[in-house]
């Protein structure tokens, strides 16, 4: 009963103030506008009509699927088998690397018959060539629903295309937007209440400290989730423009399961971030002080997220590190290669850390030095 | 309205402090302000006293004597380093939750959120104390009518006048009908009209049969309200008893300074 009353009070505080609600929803809109503009600048909008020459080694009905998807995007695609072109695979790779050809698709033997039974394919492209990069992205996205191993080989000298860069940056951006959303509500609610003396008024009642901690973290997480969901929607809707492909292709690239995993990951680190900021707020004497500490926490998280995103083959150990595990898992999802166990373990790890932090907050609320120290 | 009967377990003694000791660590800045090189300050040094049921007990002392520390210990916000205190028979060390159930604590440091209305906050704090909904609604109606809050029940706390805000704070501190009401410096910083609201409120509470413990440095307030007085100087109880027994033929002010000089010399 007491926990419910505490939670209702937090909800009443935020849902009773329309200005706070607007500040929660606004970031998603901004993300959508900014990312869409960025995508349009980078890819010249969705109307870009590429002329592509693609070599194909091996046979599969998937070739026509890719061709249809490319023409649906308004691209003129010439699909040539290596025998038609009269060249070998090595020459085809050289042509892709030099930009003479856009891409090379290599299918394993009896590919269509062995779908789901060890079929493998490779797409060789050049990320320095916009058309080639867009084609690789489209192939990656369009073939998600087929069960085979797709190897993506970039022959550019720069080491990564715009899409790959975006897949690296996006998880970090999601974390930052979620962090900002959590920060705005939690600082006010915990450090603000402590500074104004309204938290002490609750401490004089017989309610348990753990209930107060839970009564803060749970509703604040829900409120922060509104901001997070808004940011998430902003990212999802602007993703196609960023990838230079149409909405349905982009959606297929991440896949329904990918979106579910993405949202689960966000769902797991929102309460974790709220609990971390609440703990920092409980330790601080004022909103100003808490805001200073939290900013340091945010910068630290940004740097570590960037490192995680761009460190190749980071290893499975990252699942033990809160938030960063979600960054690594989200990167996998956004590049079209989600590692399901990593996503699920990350969710569990983040929730476990949240529980630990709630216990820490309850201890802090019981500490006279923390709550009433000058 | 129910009073605080029965007290079968602990007789007439609603509050008993036994050898309370509390020290605080001073920061360098605090050491400078206190003009001392010692990193620790003894706030309470073996303080003992008891308050009786249905009476108003006043803790009188200069600033820094340890009054607020005593009340904070009794309200379980802080713990004593040594000694213990019992409120309605419950130890502040071992049963802080039970102590919080039977006390109402009022101090200027405890604030109400300006965003909410008196009605909402009354219900919220009622829930925090585990008051049953039906009883809470009835108590709200009675107390709001008695203290003239009913007309402002749905006005945001931030929009209330100082006097009305004080009334709301007072009423909310007794939302759970506590047996013991503890007030730290009840009239400190209040204008004469609001101070009168508080004094009348305390007398009302006494008439309801509540036991009240207050701290103050205002002699007239003790003389007007208190049945018993405890004079605290430097964290120790210098005198304790019924007001007339402590003062004898002297006024409280004269008696206080006589005691003060006997302890501190002529440093008044």
Coordinates of C-alpha atoms in Angstrom, one line a residue:
Chain A
X1 CA 0.0 0.0 0.0
X2 CA 2.8 2.4 1.0
X3 CA 4.8 1.6 -2.1
X4 CA 1.7 2.1 -4.3
X5 CA 1.1 5.5 -2.6
X6 CA 4.7 6.5 -3.2
X7 CA 4.6 5.5 -6.8
X8 CA 1.3 7.3 -7.4
X9 CA 2.8 10.5 -5.9
X10 CA 5.7 10.4 -8.4
X11 CA 3.3 9.8 -11.3
X12 CA 1.0 12.6 -10.1
X13 CA 4.0 14.9 -9.9
X14 CA 4.9 14.3 -13.6
X15 CA 1.6 13.7 -15.3
X16 CA 0.1 16.7 -13.5
X17 CA 2.7 19.0 -15.1
X18 CA 2.3 19.2 -18.9
X19 CA 5.6 21.1 -19.2
X20 CA 7.5 18.2 -17.9
X21 CA 5.6 15.9 -20.2
X22 CA 6.5 18.0 -23.2
X23 CA 10.2 17.9 -22.2
X24 CA 10.0 14.2 -22.2
X25 CA 8.5 13.9 -25.7
X26 CA 10.5 16.6 -27.4
X27 CA 13.8 14.7 -27.7
X28 CA 12.3 12.1 -30.0
X29 CA 11.0 14.7 -32.4
X30 CA 14.4 16.5 -32.4
X31 CA 16.2 13.2 -33.1
X32 CA 13.8 12.5 -36.0
X33 CA 14.4 15.9 -37.5
X34 CA 18.2 16.0 -37.0
X35 CA 18.8 12.4 -38.1
X36 CA 16.6 12.8 -41.2
X37 CA 18.5 16.0 -42.2
X38 CA 21.8 14.2 -41.6
X39 CA 20.7 11.2 -43.7
X40 CA 19.4 13.4 -46.5
X41 CA 22.8 15.3 -46.6
X42 CA 24.8 12.1 -46.5
X43 CA 22.8 10.1 -49.0
X44 CA 21.1 12.9 -51.0
X45 CA 17.7 11.7 -49.8
X46 CA 15.8 8.5 -50.7
X47 CA 15.5 9.5 -54.4
X48 CA 19.1 8.9 -55.2
X49 CA 19.2 6.7 -58.4
X50 CA 22.3 4.6 -58.6
X51 CA 23.5 2.8 -61.6
X52 CA 25.0 -0.5 -60.3
X53 CA 27.0 -3.3 -61.9
X54 CA 26.8 -6.4 -59.7
X55 CA 28.6 -9.7 -60.4
X56 CA 27.1 -12.9 -59.2
X57 CA 28.9 -16.2 -58.5
X58 CA 26.7 -19.2 -58.0
X59 CA 22.9 -19.4 -58.5
X60 CA 20.0 -18.5 -56.3
X61 CA 16.5 -17.1 -56.6
X62 CA 17.6 -14.5 -54.1
X63 CA 19.3 -12.6 -56.9
X64 CA 15.9 -11.6 -58.4
X65 CA 14.7 -10.6 -54.9
X66 CA 17.7 -8.3 -54.5
X67 CA 17.2 -7.0 -58.0
X68 CA 13.5 -6.2 -57.3
X69 CA 14.4 -4.5 -54.0
X70 CA 17.0 -2.4 -55.8
X71 CA 14.6 -1.3 -58.6
X72 CA 12.0 -0.6 -55.9
X73 CA 14.5 1.9 -54.6
X74 CA 14.8 3.4 -58.1
X75 CA 18.2 2.0 -58.8
X76 CA 19.3 0.7 -62.2
X77 CA 21.0 -2.6 -61.5
X78 CA 22.9 -4.8 -64.0
X79 CA 23.3 -8.3 -62.5
X80 CA 25.9 -10.3 -64.3
X81 CA 27.1 -13.8 -63.6
X82 CA 30.9 -14.2 -63.7
X83 CA 30.6 -16.5 -66.8
X84 CA 28.5 -14.0 -68.6
X85 CA 31.0 -11.3 -67.9
X86 CA 33.9 -13.7 -68.8
X87 CA 35.9 -12.9 -65.7
X88 CA 37.0 -14.9 -62.6
X89 CA 36.2 -14.1 -59.0
X90 CA 39.6 -12.6 -58.3
X91 CA 39.1 -10.0 -61.2
X92 CA 35.6 -9.3 -60.0
X93 CA 36.9 -8.5 -56.5
X94 CA 39.6 -6.2 -58.0
X95 CA 36.9 -4.4 -60.0
X96 CA 34.8 -3.8 -56.9
X97 CA 37.8 -2.5 -55.0
X98 CA 38.7 -0.1 -57.8
X99 CA 35.1 1.0 -58.2
X100 CA 34.6 -0.4 -61.7
X101 CA 31.9 -2.7 -60.4
X102 CA 29.5 -2.1 -57.5
X103 CA 29.5 -5.4 -55.8
X104 CA 30.0 -9.1 -56.0
X105 CA 27.5 -11.7 -54.7
X106 CA 28.9 -15.2 -54.0
X107 CA 26.5 -18.1 -53.3
X108 CA 27.6 -21.5 -52.0
X109 CA 26.8 -24.6 -54.1
X110 CA 23.1 -25.6 -54.2
X111 CA 22.4 -22.5 -52.2
X112 CA 18.6 -22.5 -52.5
X113 CA 18.3 -26.2 -51.6
X114 CA 20.5 -25.9 -48.6
X115 CA 18.7 -22.8 -47.1
X116 CA 18.5 -23.4 -43.4
X117 CA 21.0 -26.2 -43.7
X118 CA 24.4 -24.5 -44.0
X119 CA 23.8 -22.2 -46.9
X120 CA 26.3 -19.4 -47.1
X121 CA 26.6 -16.2 -49.1
X122 CA 29.1 -13.3 -49.3
X123 CA 28.6 -9.8 -50.4
X124 CA 31.7 -8.0 -51.5
X125 CA 31.3 -4.2 -51.7
X126 CA 33.3 -0.9 -51.5
X127 CA 32.1 1.4 -48.7
X128 CA 33.9 4.4 -50.4
X129 CA 31.4 4.1 -53.3
X130 CA 28.0 5.4 -52.1
X131 CA 26.1 3.2 -54.6
X132 CA 28.1 0.1 -53.6
X133 CA 27.6 0.9 -49.9
X134 CA 23.8 1.5 -50.4
X135 CA 23.6 -1.8 -52.3
X136 CA 25.4 -3.7 -49.5
X137 CA 23.0 -2.2 -47.0
X138 CA 20.0 -3.1 -49.1
X139 CA 21.2 -6.7 -49.6
X140 CA 21.9 -7.0 -45.8
X141 CA 18.4 -5.7 -45.1
X142 CA 16.5 -7.5 -47.7
X143 CA 17.9 -11.0 -46.9
X144 CA 17.3 -10.9 -43.1
X145 CA 14.3 -13.2 -43.4
X146 CA 16.3 -16.0 -45.1
X147 CA 18.2 -18.4 -42.9
X148 CA 21.8 -18.5 -44.2
X149 CA 25.2 -17.1 -43.2
X150 CA 25.9 -13.8 -44.9
X151 CA 29.5 -12.6 -44.9
X152 CA 29.8 -8.9 -45.6
X153 CA 33.2 -7.9 -47.1
X154 CA 34.2 -4.3 -47.5
X155 CA 37.0 -3.7 -49.9
X156 CA 37.3 0.0 -49.3
X157 CA 40.5 1.5 -47.9
X158 CA 38.6 3.5 -45.3
X159 CA 37.6 0.4 -43.3
X160 CA 33.9 1.1 -43.0
X161 CA 30.9 2.6 -44.7
X162 CA 28.6 5.3 -43.5
X163 CA 26.1 2.6 -42.4
X164 CA 28.7 0.9 -40.3
X165 CA 29.7 4.2 -38.7
X166 CA 26.0 4.8 -38.0
X167 CA 25.5 1.4 -36.5
X168 CA 28.4 2.2 -34.2
X169 CA 27.2 5.7 -33.2
X170 CA 23.5 5.0 -32.9
X171 CA 23.6 2.8 -29.8
X172 CA 25.7 5.5 -28.1
X173 CA 23.2 8.1 -29.1
X174 CA 20.3 6.1 -27.8
X175 CA 22.1 5.7 -24.5
X176 CA 22.8 9.4 -24.3
X177 CA 19.2 10.3 -25.1
X178 CA 17.9 7.8 -22.6
X179 CA 20.4 9.1 -20.0
X180 CA 19.3 12.7 -20.6
X181 CA 15.7 11.7 -20.2
X182 CA 16.4 9.8 -17.0
X183 CA 18.5 12.7 -15.7
X184 CA 15.9 15.4 -16.1
X185 CA 13.3 13.5 -14.1
X186 CA 15.5 11.8 -11.5
X187 CA 17.6 14.8 -10.4
X188 CA 14.5 16.8 -9.7
X189 CA 12.7 14.0 -7.9
X190 CA 15.5 12.8 -5.7
X191 CA 18.2 15.5 -5.3
X192 CA 15.4 18.2 -5.6
X193 CA 13.3 16.6 -2.8
X194 CA 16.3 16.1 -0.6
X195 CA 17.4 19.8 -1.1
X196 CA 13.9 21.1 -0.5
X197 CA 13.4 18.9 2.7
X198 CA 10.4 17.1 1.4
X199 CA 12.3 13.8 1.3
X200 CA 13.0 14.1 5.1
X201 CA 9.3 14.6 5.7
X202 CA 8.7 11.1 4.2
X203 CA 11.7 9.7 6.2
X204 CA 9.9 10.6 9.5
X205 CA 7.0 8.3 8.6
X206 CA 7.1 4.6 9.2
X207 CA 7.5 3.7 5.6
X208 CA 10.5 1.4 4.8
X209 CA 13.6 2.9 3.2
X210 CA 13.5 0.2 0.5
X211 CA 9.9 1.2 -0.3
X212 CA 11.0 4.8 -0.7
X213 CA 13.9 3.7 -3.0
X214 CA 11.6 1.5 -5.1
X215 CA 8.9 4.1 -5.0
X216 CA 11.3 6.4 -6.7
X217 CA 13.1 4.1 -9.2
X218 CA 10.0 2.3 -10.6
X219 CA 7.8 5.3 -11.4
X220 CA 10.8 7.5 -12.6
X221 CA 11.8 4.6 -14.9
X222 CA 8.3 4.6 -16.3
X223 CA 8.4 8.4 -16.8
X224 CA 11.9 8.2 -18.3
X225 CA 10.6 5.4 -20.6
X226 CA 8.3 7.9 -22.2
X227 CA 11.3 10.0 -23.1
X228 CA 13.2 6.9 -24.1
X229 CA 10.4 5.6 -26.2
X230 CA 10.1 9.0 -27.9
X231 CA 13.9 8.9 -28.6
X232 CA 13.6 5.3 -29.8
X233 CA 10.8 6.2 -32.2
X234 CA 12.8 9.1 -33.5
X235 CA 15.7 6.8 -34.2
X236 CA 13.6 4.1 -35.8
X237 CA 11.8 6.5 -38.1
X238 CA 14.9 8.4 -39.1
X239 CA 16.9 5.2 -39.7
X240 CA 15.8 4.7 -43.3
X241 CA 17.0 8.1 -44.3
X242 CA 20.2 7.6 -42.4
X243 CA 20.8 4.3 -44.2
X244 CA 19.8 5.7 -47.6
X245 CA 17.1 3.1 -48.1
X246 CA 13.3 3.0 -47.9
X247 CA 11.5 2.5 -44.7
X248 CA 10.3 -1.1 -45.4
X249 CA 13.9 -2.2 -46.4
X250 CA 15.3 -0.6 -43.3
X251 CA 12.7 -2.2 -41.1
X252 CA 13.4 -5.5 -42.7
X253 CA 17.1 -4.9 -42.0
X254 CA 16.7 -4.7 -38.3
X255 CA 13.7 -7.1 -38.3
X256 CA 10.8 -7.3 -36.0
X257 CA 12.8 -9.5 -33.6
X258 CA 15.6 -6.9 -33.7
X259 CA 13.2 -4.1 -32.7
X260 CA 11.9 -6.2 -29.8
X261 CA 15.4 -6.9 -28.6
X262 CA 16.3 -3.3 -29.0
X263 CA 13.3 -2.2 -26.9
X264 CA 14.1 -4.9 -24.3
X265 CA 17.6 -3.6 -24.0
X266 CA 16.3 0.0 -23.5
X267 CA 13.8 -1.3 -21.0
X268 CA 16.6 -2.9 -19.0
X269 CA 19.0 0.1 -18.9
X270 CA 16.4 2.8 -18.2
X271 CA 15.8 1.6 -14.6
X272 CA 19.6 1.1 -14.2
X273 CA 20.4 4.6 -15.3
X274 CA 17.5 6.0 -13.1
X275 CA 18.8 4.0 -10.1
X276 CA 22.4 5.2 -10.7
X277 CA 21.3 8.9 -10.9
X278 CA 19.1 8.4 -7.9
X279 CA 22.0 7.1 -5.9
X280 CA 24.2 10.0 -6.9
X281 CA 21.3 12.4 -6.1
X282 CA 20.9 10.9 -2.7
X283 CA 24.6 11.4 -2.0
X284 CA 24.5 15.0 -3.2
X285 CA 23.5 18.0 -1.1
X286 CA 21.7 19.8 -3.9
X287 CA 20.4 19.4 -7.5
X288 CA 23.4 21.5 -8.6
X289 CA 25.9 19.1 -7.0
X290 CA 24.0 16.0 -8.3
X291 CA 23.9 17.5 -11.7
X292 CA 27.6 18.0 -11.7
X293 CA 28.3 14.4 -10.7
X294 CA 25.8 13.1 -13.2
X295 CA 27.3 15.0 -16.0
X296 CA 30.7 13.3 -15.3
X297 CA 28.8 9.9 -15.2
X298 CA 27.3 10.8 -18.6
X299 CA 30.7 11.7 -20.2
X300 CA 32.2 8.5 -18.9
X301 CA 29.3 6.5 -20.3
X302 CA 29.7 8.3 -23.7
X303 CA 33.4 7.6 -23.9
X304 CA 33.0 3.9 -22.9
X305 CA 30.1 3.5 -25.3
X306 CA 32.2 4.9 -28.2
X307 CA 35.1 2.6 -27.3
X308 CA 32.7 -0.4 -27.1
X309 CA 31.1 0.5 -30.4
X310 CA 34.4 0.9 -32.4
X311 CA 36.5 -1.8 -30.7
X312 CA 36.4 -4.8 -33.1
X313 CA 35.7 -8.2 -31.6
X314 CA 35.2 -6.8 -28.1
X315 CA 34.5 -10.2 -26.7
X316 CA 31.7 -11.8 -24.7
X317 CA 33.0 -10.3 -21.4
X318 CA 31.2 -7.0 -22.3
X319 CA 27.9 -8.5 -21.2
X320 CA 29.1 -8.2 -17.6
X321 CA 29.5 -4.5 -17.9
X322 CA 26.2 -2.6 -17.4
X323 CA 25.0 -0.3 -20.2
X324 CA 28.1 -1.1 -22.3
X325 CA 26.6 -4.6 -22.8
X326 CA 23.5 -3.0 -24.2
X327 CA 25.6 -0.8 -26.5
X328 CA 27.4 -3.8 -27.9
X329 CA 24.2 -5.8 -28.2
X330 CA 22.4 -2.9 -30.0
X331 CA 25.3 -2.5 -32.4
X332 CA 24.8 -6.1 -33.4
X333 CA 21.1 -5.6 -33.9
X334 CA 21.6 -2.4 -36.0
X335 CA 24.2 -4.1 -38.3
X336 CA 21.7 -6.8 -38.9
X337 CA 23.6 -9.4 -37.0
X338 CA 21.9 -9.6 -33.5
X339 CA 23.5 -11.9 -31.0
X340 CA 20.4 -13.1 -29.1
X341 CA 22.1 -14.6 -26.1
X342 CA 24.1 -11.4 -25.6
X343 CA 20.9 -9.3 -25.7
X344 CA 19.1 -11.4 -23.2
X345 CA 22.1 -11.8 -20.8
X346 CA 22.6 -8.0 -21.1
X347 CA 19.0 -7.4 -20.1
X348 CA 19.3 -9.8 -17.1
X349 CA 22.7 -8.3 -16.0
X350 CA 21.3 -4.7 -16.2
X351 CA 18.2 -5.6 -14.1
X352 CA 20.5 -7.3 -11.6
X353 CA 22.6 -4.2 -11.2
X354 CA 19.4 -2.2 -10.9
X355 CA 18.3 -4.3 -7.9
X356 CA 21.7 -3.9 -6.3
X357 CA 21.5 -0.1 -6.8
X358 CA 18.0 0.0 -5.2
X359 CA 19.4 -1.7 -2.1
X360 CA 22.3 0.9 -2.1
X361 CA 19.8 3.8 -2.3
X362 CA 17.8 2.3 0.6
X363 CA 21.0 2.2 2.6
X364 CA 21.8 5.8 1.7
X365 CA 18.3 6.9 2.8
X366 CA 19.0 5.3 6.1
X367 CA 22.3 7.0 6.6
X368 CA 22.1 10.1 8.8
X369 CA 25.4 11.3 7.5
X370 CA 24.1 11.2 3.9
X371 CA 20.6 12.5 4.6
X372 CA 21.3 15.0 7.3
X373 CA 25.0 15.7 7.2
X374 CA 26.0 19.3 6.7
Chain B
X1 CA -10.8 11.6 17.9
X2 CA -9.0 9.0 20.0
X3 CA -6.4 9.9 22.7
X4 CA -3.2 8.1 23.4
X5 CA -4.6 5.6 25.9
X6 CA -3.7 3.0 27.1
X7 CA -0.1 3.0 28.1
X8 CA -0.1 -0.1 30.1
X9 CA 3.3 -1.2 29.1
X10 CA 5.3 1.8 30.3
X11 CA 3.0 3.6 32.7
X12 CA 2.8 7.4 32.5
X13 CA 6.3 7.9 31.0
X14 CA 5.8 8.5 27.2
X15 CA 9.4 9.5 26.5
X16 CA 12.4 8.4 28.4
X17 CA 16.0 9.3 27.4
X18 CA 18.8 7.4 29.1
X19 CA 22.4 8.7 28.8
X20 CA 22.1 10.0 25.3
X21 CA 25.5 10.8 23.7
X22 CA 26.1 12.1 20.3
X23 CA 29.2 13.6 18.6
X24 CA 29.5 15.1 15.1
X25 CA 32.5 15.3 12.9
X26 CA 33.3 18.9 12.0
X27 CA 34.5 19.9 8.6
X28 CA 37.4 22.4 8.4
X29 CA 34.9 25.1 7.6
X30 CA 32.8 24.2 10.6
X31 CA 35.9 24.2 12.8
X32 CA 36.6 27.7 11.7
X33 CA 33.0 28.8 12.4
X34 CA 33.1 27.2 15.8
X35 CA 36.6 28.6 16.6
X36 CA 38.0 25.2 17.5
X37 CA 40.8 22.9 16.4
X38 CA 38.9 19.8 17.5
X39 CA 37.5 17.8 14.6
X40 CA 34.6 16.5 16.6
X41 CA 31.9 18.3 18.5
X42 CA 30.0 16.7 21.4
X43 CA 26.4 17.6 20.9
X44 CA 24.9 15.5 23.7
X45 CA 26.9 14.3 26.7
X46 CA 24.9 11.7 28.7
X47 CA 21.5 13.4 28.4
X48 CA 18.7 11.8 30.4
X49 CA 15.1 13.0 31.1
X50 CA 11.5 11.7 30.9
X51 CA 8.2 13.3 29.7
X52 CA 4.8 12.3 31.1
X53 CA 1.6 11.4 29.3
X54 CA -0.8 14.3 28.6
X55 CA 1.8 17.0 29.4
X56 CA 3.8 19.4 27.5
X57 CA 7.6 19.1 28.1
X58 CA 9.8 21.9 27.0
X59 CA 13.5 21.5 26.3
X60 CA 15.0 24.9 26.9
X61 CA 18.6 25.9 26.0
X62 CA 20.7 28.3 24.0
X63 CA 21.6 27.6 20.3
X64 CA 23.9 24.6 20.0
X65 CA 23.0 23.2 23.4
X66 CA 21.7 19.9 21.8
X67 CA 17.9 20.5 21.7
X68 CA 17.5 19.7 18.0
X69 CA 19.9 16.8 18.2
X70 CA 17.8 15.3 21.1
X71 CA 14.6 15.7 19.1
X72 CA 16.1 14.2 16.0
X73 CA 17.2 11.2 18.0
X74 CA 13.7 10.9 19.4
X75 CA 12.2 11.1 16.0
X76 CA 14.7 8.4 14.7
X77 CA 16.2 10.6 12.1
X78 CA 19.6 10.2 13.7
X79 CA 21.0 7.6 16.1
X80 CA 22.8 8.2 19.4
X81 CA 26.4 7.1 19.7
X82 CA 25.6 5.8 23.2
X83 CA 22.6 5.6 25.4
X84 CA 19.0 5.0 24.2
X85 CA 15.6 6.7 24.2
X86 CA 12.2 5.1 24.5
X87 CA 9.0 6.5 23.0
X88 CA 5.9 4.8 24.3
X89 CA 8.1 2.0 25.3
X90 CA 9.8 1.6 21.9
X91 CA 13.6 1.9 21.6
X92 CA 14.7 4.5 19.0
X93 CA 17.8 2.2 18.4
X94 CA 16.0 -1.1 18.1
X95 CA 12.5 -0.2 16.9
X96 CA 12.7 3.0 14.9
X97 CA 9.7 2.0 12.7
X98 CA 7.5 1.5 15.8
X99 CA 8.7 4.8 17.2
X100 CA 7.8 6.6 13.9
X101 CA 4.3 5.0 14.2
X102 CA 3.6 6.7 17.5
X103 CA 5.2 10.1 17.0
X104 CA 4.3 13.2 15.0
X105 CA 7.5 15.3 14.2
X106 CA 7.4 18.9 13.2
X107 CA 10.4 21.0 12.3
X108 CA 11.1 23.8 9.9
X109 CA 13.5 21.5 8.1
X110 CA 10.7 19.2 7.1
X111 CA 8.8 20.7 4.1
X112 CA 5.8 19.9 2.0
X113 CA 5.9 19.7 -1.8
X114 CA 4.5 22.9 -3.2
X115 CA 3.1 21.2 -6.2
X116 CA 0.4 19.2 -4.3
X117 CA -2.7 20.3 -2.4
X118 CA -3.2 19.9 1.4
X119 CA -5.9 17.3 0.7
X120 CA -3.6 15.2 -1.5
X121 CA -0.7 15.5 1.0
X122 CA -2.9 14.6 3.9
X123 CA -4.0 11.4 2.1
X124 CA -0.4 10.7 1.0
X125 CA 1.1 11.0 4.5
X126 CA -1.9 9.0 5.9
X127 CA -1.0 6.2 3.5
X128 CA 2.7 6.5 4.5
X129 CA 1.6 5.9 8.1
X130 CA -0.7 3.1 7.1
X131 CA -3.9 4.8 8.1
X132 CA -7.0 3.0 6.9
X133 CA -8.8 5.0 4.1
X134 CA -12.2 5.4 5.9
X135 CA -10.6 6.6 9.1
X136 CA -8.3 8.9 7.1
X137 CA -11.2 10.6 5.3
X138 CA -13.0 11.2 8.6
X139 CA -9.9 12.5 10.2
X140 CA -9.2 14.8 7.3
X141 CA -12.7 16.2 7.5
X142 CA -12.4 16.8 11.3
X143 CA -8.9 18.3 11.3
X144 CA -9.4 20.5 8.3
X145 CA -12.7 21.9 9.7
X146 CA -11.1 22.4 13.1
X147 CA -8.1 24.4 11.8
X148 CA -9.9 26.2 9.0
X149 CA -8.1 24.3 6.2
X150 CA -11.2 23.0 4.5
X151 CA -11.6 26.1 2.2
X152 CA -8.0 25.7 1.0
X153 CA -8.0 21.9 0.8
X154 CA -7.6 21.9 -3.0
X155 CA -5.2 24.9 -3.3
X156 CA -1.6 24.1 -4.2
X157 CA 0.6 24.3 -1.1
X158 CA 2.9 26.8 -2.9
X159 CA 0.0 29.2 -3.2
X160 CA -0.9 29.1 0.5
X161 CA -0.2 31.9 3.0
X162 CA 2.6 31.3 5.6
X163 CA 0.0 30.9 8.4
X164 CA -2.1 28.5 6.4
X165 CA 1.0 26.5 5.3
X166 CA 2.0 26.2 8.9
X167 CA -1.4 24.9 9.8
X168 CA -1.3 22.4 7.0
X169 CA 2.1 21.2 8.1
X170 CA 0.9 20.8 11.7
X171 CA -2.2 18.9 10.7
X172 CA -0.2 16.6 8.4
X173 CA 2.3 15.9 11.2
X174 CA -0.5 14.4 13.2
X175 CA -2.4 12.7 10.4
X176 CA -1.9 9.3 12.0
X177 CA -3.2 10.5 15.4
X178 CA 0.2 10.0 17.2
X179 CA 0.4 9.5 20.9
X180 CA 3.5 11.8 21.1
X181 CA 4.0 15.1 19.2
X182 CA 7.5 16.4 18.9
X183 CA 8.1 20.0 17.8
X184 CA 11.5 21.5 17.2
X185 CA 11.4 25.3 17.8
X186 CA 7.7 25.6 17.0
X187 CA 7.5 29.4 16.7
X188 CA 10.9 30.1 15.4
X189 CA 10.9 32.6 12.5
X190 CA 7.2 32.9 12.5
X191 CA 5.3 36.2 12.6
X192 CA 3.1 36.9 15.6
X193 CA -0.1 35.7 13.8
X194 CA 1.4 32.4 12.7
X195 CA 3.1 31.9 16.0
X196 CA -0.4 32.3 17.7
X197 CA -1.7 29.6 15.3
X198 CA 1.0 27.2 16.4
X199 CA 0.5 28.0 20.1
X200 CA -3.2 27.5 19.9
X201 CA -2.6 24.3 18.0
X202 CA -0.4 23.0 20.8
X203 CA -3.0 23.8 23.4
X204 CA -5.6 22.0 21.3
X205 CA -3.4 19.0 21.1
X206 CA -2.9 19.0 24.8
X207 CA -6.7 19.3 25.3
X208 CA -7.0 16.2 23.0
X209 CA -4.8 14.3 25.5
X210 CA -1.7 14.3 23.4
X211 CA 1.8 14.3 25.0
X212 CA 4.0 17.0 23.6
X213 CA 7.7 17.5 23.6
X214 CA 9.0 20.8 22.2
X215 CA 12.4 22.6 22.0
X216 CA 12.7 26.3 22.3
X217 CA 14.9 29.1 23.5
X218 CA 11.9 31.4 24.2
X219 CA 11.2 31.6 28.0
X220 CA 7.7 32.9 27.6
X221 CA 6.7 30.0 25.4
X222 CA 7.8 27.5 28.0
X223 CA 6.0 29.5 30.8
X224 CA 2.9 29.7 28.7
X225 CA 2.7 26.1 27.5
X226 CA 4.9 23.7 29.4
X227 CA 4.1 21.5 32.4
X228 CA 7.7 20.4 32.7
X229 CA 11.0 21.9 31.6
X230 CA 14.4 20.5 30.9
X231 CA 17.3 23.0 30.7
X232 CA 20.1 21.8 28.4
X233 CA 23.5 23.4 28.4
X234 CA 26.4 22.0 26.4
X235 CA 24.6 18.7 25.8
X236 CA 23.9 18.0 29.4
X237 CA 20.7 18.3 31.4
X238 CA 21.3 21.1 33.9
X239 CA 17.8 21.1 35.4
X240 CA 14.7 19.0 34.9
X241 CA 11.3 18.8 36.5
X242 CA 7.9 20.5 36.9
X243 CA 8.1 24.2 35.9
X244 CA 7.4 25.5 39.4
X245 CA 9.8 23.0 41.0
X246 CA 12.6 24.1 38.7
X247 CA 12.0 27.8 39.0
X248 CA 11.0 28.0 42.6
X249 CA 10.4 31.7 43.5
X250 CA 12.3 32.9 40.4
X251 CA 11.1 33.6 36.9
X252 CA 12.2 31.0 34.3
X253 CA 14.5 33.6 32.7
X254 CA 16.3 34.4 36.0
X255 CA 16.5 30.8 36.9
X256 CA 18.0 29.9 33.5
X257 CA 20.7 32.5 33.7
X258 CA 21.5 31.5 37.3
X259 CA 22.0 27.9 36.2
X260 CA 23.9 29.1 33.1
X261 CA 26.3 31.2 35.1
X262 CA 26.9 28.4 37.6
X263 CA 28.0 26.2 34.7
X264 CA 29.7 28.6 32.3
X265 CA 30.8 31.3 34.7
X266 CA 30.0 34.9 33.8
X267 CA 30.3 34.3 30.1
X268 CA 26.7 35.5 29.3

